[in-house]
JSON list of C-alpha atoms in Angstrom, two decimals:
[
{"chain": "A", "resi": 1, "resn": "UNK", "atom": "CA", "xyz": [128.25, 16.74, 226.11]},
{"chain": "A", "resi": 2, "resn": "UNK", "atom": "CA", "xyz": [124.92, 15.06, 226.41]},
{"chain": "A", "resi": 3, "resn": "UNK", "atom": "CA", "xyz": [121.67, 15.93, 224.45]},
{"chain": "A", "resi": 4, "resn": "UNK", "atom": "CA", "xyz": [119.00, 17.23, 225.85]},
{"chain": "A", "resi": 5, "resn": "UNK", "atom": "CA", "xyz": [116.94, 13.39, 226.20]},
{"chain": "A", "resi": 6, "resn": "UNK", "atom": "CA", "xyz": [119.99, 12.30, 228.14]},
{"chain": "A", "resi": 7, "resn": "UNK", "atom": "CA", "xyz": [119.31, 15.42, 230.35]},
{"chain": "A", "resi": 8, "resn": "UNK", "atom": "CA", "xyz": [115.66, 14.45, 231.52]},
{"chain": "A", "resi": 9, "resn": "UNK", "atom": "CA", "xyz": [115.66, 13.02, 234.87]},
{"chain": "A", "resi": 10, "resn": "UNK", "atom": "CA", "xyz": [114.64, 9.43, 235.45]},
{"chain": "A", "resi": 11, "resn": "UNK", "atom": "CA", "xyz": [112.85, 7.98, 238.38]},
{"chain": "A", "resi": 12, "resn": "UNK", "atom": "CA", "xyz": [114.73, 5.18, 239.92]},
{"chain": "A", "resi": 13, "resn": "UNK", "atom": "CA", "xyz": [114.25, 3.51, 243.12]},
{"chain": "A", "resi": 14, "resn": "UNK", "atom": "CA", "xyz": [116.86, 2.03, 246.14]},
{"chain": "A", "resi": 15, "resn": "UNK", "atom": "CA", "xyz": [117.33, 0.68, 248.68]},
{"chain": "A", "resi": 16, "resn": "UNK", "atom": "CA", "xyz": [120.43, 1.64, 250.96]},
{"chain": "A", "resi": 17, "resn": "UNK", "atom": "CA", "xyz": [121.44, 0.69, 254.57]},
{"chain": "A", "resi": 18, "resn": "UNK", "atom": "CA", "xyz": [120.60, 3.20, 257.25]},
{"chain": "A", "resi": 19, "resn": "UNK", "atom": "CA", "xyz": [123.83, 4.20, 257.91]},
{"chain": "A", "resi": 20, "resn": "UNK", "atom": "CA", "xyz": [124.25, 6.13, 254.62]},
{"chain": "A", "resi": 21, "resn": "UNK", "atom": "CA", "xyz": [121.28, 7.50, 254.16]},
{"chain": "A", "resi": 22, "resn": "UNK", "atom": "CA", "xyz": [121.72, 9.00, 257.93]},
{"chain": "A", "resi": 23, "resn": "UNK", "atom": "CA", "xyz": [125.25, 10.00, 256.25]},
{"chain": "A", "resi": 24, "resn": "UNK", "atom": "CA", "xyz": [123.43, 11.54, 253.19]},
{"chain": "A", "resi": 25, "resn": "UNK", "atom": "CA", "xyz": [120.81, 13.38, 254.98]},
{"chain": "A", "resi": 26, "resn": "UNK", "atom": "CA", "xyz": [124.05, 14.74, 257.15]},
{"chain": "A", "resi": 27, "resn": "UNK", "atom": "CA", "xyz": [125.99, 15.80, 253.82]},
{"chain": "A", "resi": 28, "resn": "UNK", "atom": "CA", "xyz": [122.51, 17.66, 252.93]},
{"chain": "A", "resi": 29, "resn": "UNK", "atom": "CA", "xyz": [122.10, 19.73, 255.80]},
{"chain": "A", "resi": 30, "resn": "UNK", "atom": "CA", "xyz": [126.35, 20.39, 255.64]},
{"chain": "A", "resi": 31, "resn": "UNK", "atom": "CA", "xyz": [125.85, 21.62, 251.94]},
{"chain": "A", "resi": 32, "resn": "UNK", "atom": "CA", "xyz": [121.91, 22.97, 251.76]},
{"chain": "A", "resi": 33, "resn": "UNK", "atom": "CA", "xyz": [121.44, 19.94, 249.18]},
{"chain": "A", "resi": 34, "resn": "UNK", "atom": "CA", "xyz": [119.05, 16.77, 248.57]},
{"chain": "A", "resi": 35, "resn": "UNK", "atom": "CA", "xyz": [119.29, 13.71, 248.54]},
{"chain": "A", "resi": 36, "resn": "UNK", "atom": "CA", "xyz": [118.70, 13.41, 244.85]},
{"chain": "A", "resi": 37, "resn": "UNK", "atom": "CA", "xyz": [121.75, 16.05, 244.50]},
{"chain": "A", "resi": 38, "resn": "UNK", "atom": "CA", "xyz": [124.43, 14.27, 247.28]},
{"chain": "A", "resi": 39, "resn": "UNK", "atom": "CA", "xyz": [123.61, 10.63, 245.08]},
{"chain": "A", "resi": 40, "resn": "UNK", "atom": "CA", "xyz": [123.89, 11.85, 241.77]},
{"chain": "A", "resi": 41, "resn": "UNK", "atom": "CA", "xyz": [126.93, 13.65, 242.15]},
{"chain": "A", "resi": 42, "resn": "UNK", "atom": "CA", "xyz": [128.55, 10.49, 244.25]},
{"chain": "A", "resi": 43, "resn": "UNK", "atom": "CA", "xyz": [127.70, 8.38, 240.78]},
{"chain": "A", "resi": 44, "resn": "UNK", "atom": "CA", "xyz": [129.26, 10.84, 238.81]},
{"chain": "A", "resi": 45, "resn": "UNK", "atom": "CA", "xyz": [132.46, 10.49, 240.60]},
{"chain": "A", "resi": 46, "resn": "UNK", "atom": "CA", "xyz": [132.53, 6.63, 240.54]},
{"chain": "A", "resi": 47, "resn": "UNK", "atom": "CA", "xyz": [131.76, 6.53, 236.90]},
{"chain": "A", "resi": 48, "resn": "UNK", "atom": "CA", "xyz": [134.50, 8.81, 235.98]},
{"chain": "A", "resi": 49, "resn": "UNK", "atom": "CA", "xyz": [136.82, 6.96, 238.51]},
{"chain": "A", "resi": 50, "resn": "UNK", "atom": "CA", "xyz": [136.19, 3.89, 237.15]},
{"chain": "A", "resi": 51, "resn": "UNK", "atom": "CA", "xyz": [136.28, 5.39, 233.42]},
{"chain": "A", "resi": 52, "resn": "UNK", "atom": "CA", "xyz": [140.08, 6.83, 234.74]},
{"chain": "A", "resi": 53, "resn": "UNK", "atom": "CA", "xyz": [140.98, 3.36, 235.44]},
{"chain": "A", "resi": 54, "resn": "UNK", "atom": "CA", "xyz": [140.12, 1.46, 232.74]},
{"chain": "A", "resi": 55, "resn": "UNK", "atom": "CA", "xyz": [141.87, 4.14, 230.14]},
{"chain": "A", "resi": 56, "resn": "UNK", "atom": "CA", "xyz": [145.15, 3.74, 232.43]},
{"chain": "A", "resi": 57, "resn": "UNK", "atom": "CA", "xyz": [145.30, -0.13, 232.65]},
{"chain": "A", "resi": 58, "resn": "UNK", "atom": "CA", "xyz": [145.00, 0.12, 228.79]},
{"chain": "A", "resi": 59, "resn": "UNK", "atom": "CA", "xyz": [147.47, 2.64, 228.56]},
{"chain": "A", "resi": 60, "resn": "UNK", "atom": "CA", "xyz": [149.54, 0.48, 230.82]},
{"chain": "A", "resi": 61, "resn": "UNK", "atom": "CA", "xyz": [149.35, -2.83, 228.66]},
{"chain": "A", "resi": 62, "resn": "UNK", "atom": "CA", "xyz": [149.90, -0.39, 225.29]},
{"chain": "A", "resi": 63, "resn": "UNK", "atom": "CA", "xyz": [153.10, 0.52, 227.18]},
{"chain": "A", "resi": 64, "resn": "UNK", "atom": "CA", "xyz": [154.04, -2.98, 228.31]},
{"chain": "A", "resi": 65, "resn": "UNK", "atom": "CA", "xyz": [153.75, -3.50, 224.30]},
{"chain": "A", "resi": 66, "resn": "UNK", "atom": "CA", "xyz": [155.66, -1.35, 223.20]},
{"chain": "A", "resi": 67, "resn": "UNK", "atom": "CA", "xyz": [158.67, -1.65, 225.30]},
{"chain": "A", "resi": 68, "resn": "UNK", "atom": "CA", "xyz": [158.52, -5.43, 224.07]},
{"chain": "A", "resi": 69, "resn": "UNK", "atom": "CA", "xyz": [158.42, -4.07, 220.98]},
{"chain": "A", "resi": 70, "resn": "UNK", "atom": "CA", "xyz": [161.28, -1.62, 221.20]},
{"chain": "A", "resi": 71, "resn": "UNK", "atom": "CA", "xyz": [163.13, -5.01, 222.51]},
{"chain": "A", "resi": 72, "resn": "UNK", "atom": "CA", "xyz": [163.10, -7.06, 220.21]},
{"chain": "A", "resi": 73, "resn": "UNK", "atom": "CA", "xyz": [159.84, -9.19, 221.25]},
{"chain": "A", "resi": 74, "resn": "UNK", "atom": "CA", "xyz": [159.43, -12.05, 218.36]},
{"chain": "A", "resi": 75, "resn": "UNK", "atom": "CA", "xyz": [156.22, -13.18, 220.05]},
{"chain": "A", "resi": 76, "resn": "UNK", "atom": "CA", "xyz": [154.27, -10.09, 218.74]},
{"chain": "A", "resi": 77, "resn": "UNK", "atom": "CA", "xyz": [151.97, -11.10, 216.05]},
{"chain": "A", "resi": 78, "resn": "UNK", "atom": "CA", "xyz": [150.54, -8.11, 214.96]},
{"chain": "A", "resi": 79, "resn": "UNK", "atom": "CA", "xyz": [151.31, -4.60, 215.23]},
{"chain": "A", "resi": 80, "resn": "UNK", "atom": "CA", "xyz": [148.06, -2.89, 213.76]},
{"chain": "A", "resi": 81, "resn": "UNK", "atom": "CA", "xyz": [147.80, 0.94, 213.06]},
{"chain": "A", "resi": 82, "resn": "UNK", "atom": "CA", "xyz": [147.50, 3.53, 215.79]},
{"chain": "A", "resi": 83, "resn": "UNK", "atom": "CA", "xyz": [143.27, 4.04, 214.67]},
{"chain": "A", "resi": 84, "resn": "UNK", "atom": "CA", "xyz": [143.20, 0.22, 215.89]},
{"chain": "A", "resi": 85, "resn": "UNK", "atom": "CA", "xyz": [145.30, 0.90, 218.97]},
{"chain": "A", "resi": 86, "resn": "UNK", "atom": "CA", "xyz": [143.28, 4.05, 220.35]},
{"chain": "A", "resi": 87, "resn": "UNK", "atom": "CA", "xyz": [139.90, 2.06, 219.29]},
{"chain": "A", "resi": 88, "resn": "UNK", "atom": "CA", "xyz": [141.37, -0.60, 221.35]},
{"chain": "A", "resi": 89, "resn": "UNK", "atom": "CA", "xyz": [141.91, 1.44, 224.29]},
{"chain": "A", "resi": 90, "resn": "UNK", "atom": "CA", "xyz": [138.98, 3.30, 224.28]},
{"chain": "A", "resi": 91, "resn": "UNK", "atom": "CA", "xyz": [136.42, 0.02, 223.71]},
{"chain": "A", "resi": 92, "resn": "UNK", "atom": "CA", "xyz": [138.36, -2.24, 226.31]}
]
């Protein structure tokens, strides 16, 4: 959830090439939305597609651990606790 500062809406300014905003204005008239509406929401779905991505590839390498683990890997230095593993994950 976000409080209610991170709510407020913030001026910014862009510039885009012609081609999308010709594509935005299409989406608006499509959907009965703005401009401000079609570009928020697009950034919403980047953020949490790139947010998805970064959790698997660290899920992926926390795998790729511990099957080296489970095999015997010698070349593992330190294990660490599952607290430092999630924190890991989460801040990488």
């Amino acid at each position: 959830m976000h409080t209610l500062a991170q709510l407020q809406k913030q001026q910014v300014g862009l510039r885009l090439h012609s081609y999308l905003v010709e594509e935005i204005d299409e989406l608006t008239k499509q959907f009965s939305l703005n401009r401000t509406d079609i570009i928020e929401e697009a950034i919403k779905s980047y953020i949490s597609q790139q947010k998805a991505i970064i959790l698997y590839e660290g899920v992926e390498r926390a795998c790729s651990e511990l099957k080296r683990i489970k095999e015997g890997d010698k070349r593992i230095e330190s294990l660490g606790t599952l607290e430092e593993l999630i924190d890991e994950l989460e801040n990488s």
